[in-house]
Amino acid sequence: MPFAIAGQILHVDLTNRKTWAEPVPEESIRRFIGSRGVNAKILWHAVRPGIDPLGLENPLIFGTGTLSGTFAPTSGRTTVTCKSPTTGLYLKTNVGGHWGAELKFAGFDYLVVHGAAVEPVYLWIEDGKVEIRDARHLWGKDVRETTRLLHEETGDRSVQVAAIGQGGENLVYFAAVMVSVYNAAARGGAGAVMGSKKLKAVAVRGHGSIRVADKQEFYRSCHVAIKNSYEDATAKFAHLYGTAGSVPMVNEARAFPSYNFRRGHIEGAEKIGGPYLAESKYLKRRLGCNACIFCCHRYCEINDGPWAGCYTGGPEYETISALGTGCGNIDLEVVLKANELCNIYGLDTISTGNLIQWAMEGYEKKIFTEEELGGLTLEWGNGKAIVEMVRMIAYRQGLGNILAEGVKRAAARIGRGSEKWAIQAKGLEQSRVETRAAFGYALAFAVNPRGPDHLHTETIAEFGVRPGGRRLIKKITGDEKYANPRLIEKRAEIVRWHEDCFAATDSLGLCAFIDTSRFGVDPEQMADMLSAAIGTRVSEEELMKAGRRILTLEKCFNVREGTTRADDVLPWRLMNEPLESLARGADVQRALEAKGSENDFVPINSPAMLNRMLDEYYALHDWDRETSWPYRETLERLGLQEVIPELEQKGKIPRRRQIPE
Ligand code: SF4
């Protein structure tokens, strides 16, 4: 058995009810590290362009990190990959919990599910064996009940379950795969792909362990990572308040998406933030993913009032904005209840909230017919309506059926101008970052292969509010002054560095909380942990280059599907309307002409500003500026020769128009 990995890819063909295993190719780990990287490679080779994401040809790939199942801090992450029903493009979605480590203990690093079953099934994987089992009795049940029944059926509460709820069964385009009930592989509709396969759950139990090559050096490098992580003052903050901790701060900064991204501030937001929750009667305990040193998850209950009996993980920062302030709602109990329903029905809270906001704005603007509304009153902040809409989306009832296919399709169907307040790009609902206030984020969101979202490349460092962030910006750009989110300069460099680092982090199975979010660990330390684990020296440069190789392969998947530069955009509102709190009269032209630190106030990221950042970003990657497609030499330099013949045959290898910089 190789070091650090279990060494096997498990394939399950649900159409023909066949299972088989193959060794993980050594070169896959060398070139793509693991998890997200290896998943991307499997997907590239398994899929023809143009296939239906909900059809038989779309595989659903689960990939564990190369450090998952070891002592490495925060190594509990797993990546789920497929073609997205939401965007029709590449999808990777990352999830915590304990499922990934358990899969490795059971003898497999990857699970690739092909085809579809006729009747509902679940997979039972235990110590190197797999069974396709009848799941008709589980179909129609929510994620929590499914997990409980599988624990009962297997007689083992330590069994780790990845499952879909009613959202996935009903092919809601933003359905999530839920792990251990409250961890979501949420974005982009992997749950709908699982539902299209009639695969209700994957239950896993393993009694094995993972060996590392150099135990002493591995533990030494892990301890350095842990020590450095605890030195950042925000480690404790993350544990106490989770991602929700920053709610009051971001609201005060006038950058907390509210009222469907029309405002960046809402009175009373502190009453739904992490610090308030931590002192409230709702918080019952804190939890963490496998091998986590932060344990940022929280678990809450409501014991009285209209939502008594509600119990749920979270809520996260994103959920609070999506189901709370974005809908004009500052009632924490409503957020908890709507979050609980999203978790047990298996829905992405970000997309769900985004859809409800879109409908609320439409209601305010009186665009819906009475028949479309079906008696709903969707005023801003109507808690009962928010909770009811979650249920209607999961079951595809009434207006919920229109919303269930995502905001781009809903706006296209309803029309009446609603495309302008559909907060999406590439078909994905934007996550809860005010990209008009942070230009690194704006660029990262525009070029993200899965759509405008923070979990591909999160450039928190550009805010420069913590010493670790300022140090990182200096390392990337050469000067701390670029730690300023209102600058355009150096955003391309900052984004590209984070892309490389994020891809490496995901592929190792680590959490962004350890590096780009909390700055405790840098790529050199990640390379040290990996080297000691696998027994082959991997340098920081090689690790980061592998990250870029992964990102570029993901880009190539989309190029093969037909994307061009025109797809690298942000939602219309975020490109064209000023955020109330930032629209203080500074003009965009002045910002474009300004240089360095003089350019310290920019009210809005207009198409012109984004175009300038895109030019710099493509040049830095050595991609063609006109099409955004990678050049042949770029692919060769990254060792991605395998994609060239197909792209060339489709005419998608651009001819060089400019000298590389
Ligand atoms: S920091 Fe939070 S999300 Fe990340 S691994 Fe730990 S518990 Fe999971």
Coordinates of N, CA and C and ligand atoms in Angstrom, one line a residue, residues 73-77 95-97 183 238 243 287-297 316 509-514, ligand 1:
P73 N -3.7 18.8 10.5 CA -4.8 19.7 11.0 C -5.7 20.1 9.9
T74 N -7.0 20.0 10.2 CA -8.1 20.3 9.3 C -8.2 19.4 8.1
S75 N -7.7 18.2 8.2 CA -7.6 17.4 6.9 C -8.9 16.6 6.7
G76 N -10.1 17.1 7.2 CA -11.3 16.3 7.0 C -12.1 16.6 5.8
R77 N -11.5 17.3 4.8 CA -12.3 17.8 3.7 C -12.4 16.8 2.5
V95 N -16.6 19.6 1.0 CA -17.4 19.4 2.2 C -16.5 18.8 3.4
G96 N -16.9 19.2 4.6 CA -16.2 18.7 5.8 C -16.8 17.5 6.4
G97 N -16.7 17.4 7.7 CA -17.3 16.2 8.4 C -16.2 15.1 8.5
N183 N -23.2 18.9 7.2 CA -22.1 19.4 6.3 C -22.6 19.3 4.9
A238 N -12.5 32.0 15.5 CA -13.2 31.1 14.7 C -13.8 30.0 15.5
T243 N -17.9 31.1 11.2 CA -17.9 32.1 10.1 C -18.9 33.2 10.4
L287 N -18.7 22.0 17.3 CA -18.3 20.8 16.6 C -17.2 21.1 15.6
G288 N -16.6 20.0 15.2 CA -15.5 20.2 14.1 C -15.5 19.0 13.2
C289 N -14.8 19.3 12.0 CA -14.6 18.2 11.1 C -13.4 17.3 11.5
N290 N -13.2 16.3 10.8 CA -12.1 15.3 11.2 C -10.8 16.1 11.3
A291 N -10.1 15.8 12.4 CA -8.7 16.3 12.6 C -8.7 17.9 12.7
C292 N -9.8 18.5 13.0 CA -9.8 20.0 13.0 C -9.3 20.5 14.3
I293 N -8.5 21.6 14.2 CA -8.0 22.3 15.4 C -8.8 23.5 15.7
F294 N -9.7 23.9 14.9 CA -10.5 25.1 15.1 C -11.9 24.8 15.7
C295 N -12.5 23.7 15.1 CA -13.9 23.3 15.4 C -14.8 24.5 15.3
C296 N -15.0 25.0 14.1 CA -15.8 26.3 13.9 C -17.3 26.0 13.8
H297 N -17.7 24.8 13.8 CA -19.2 24.5 13.6 C -19.9 24.7 15.0
E316 N -24.1 29.4 9.3 CA -22.8 30.1 8.8 C -23.1 31.5 8.4
G509 N -6.9 18.0 1.0 CA -8.0 17.7 2.0 C -8.0 18.6 3.2
L510 N -7.3 19.7 3.1 CA -7.3 20.7 4.2 C -8.4 21.7 4.0
C511 N -8.6 22.5 5.1 CA -9.6 23.5 5.1 C -9.0 24.9 4.9
A512 N -9.7 25.8 4.2 CA -9.2 27.1 3.9 C -8.9 27.9 5.2
F513 N -9.6 27.4 6.3 CA -9.4 28.1 7.6 C -7.9 28.1 8.0
I514 N -7.2 27.1 7.5 CA -5.8 27.0 8.0 C -4.8 27.8 7.2
Ligands
SF4_1 S1 -12.3 25.1 10.4 FE1 -14.5 24.5 10.5 S2 -15.0 23.9 8.3 FE2 -12.7 23.9 8.5 S3 -12.2 21.8 9.0 FE3 -12.5 22.9 10.9 S4 -14.6 22.6 11.6 FE4 -14.4 22.0 9.4

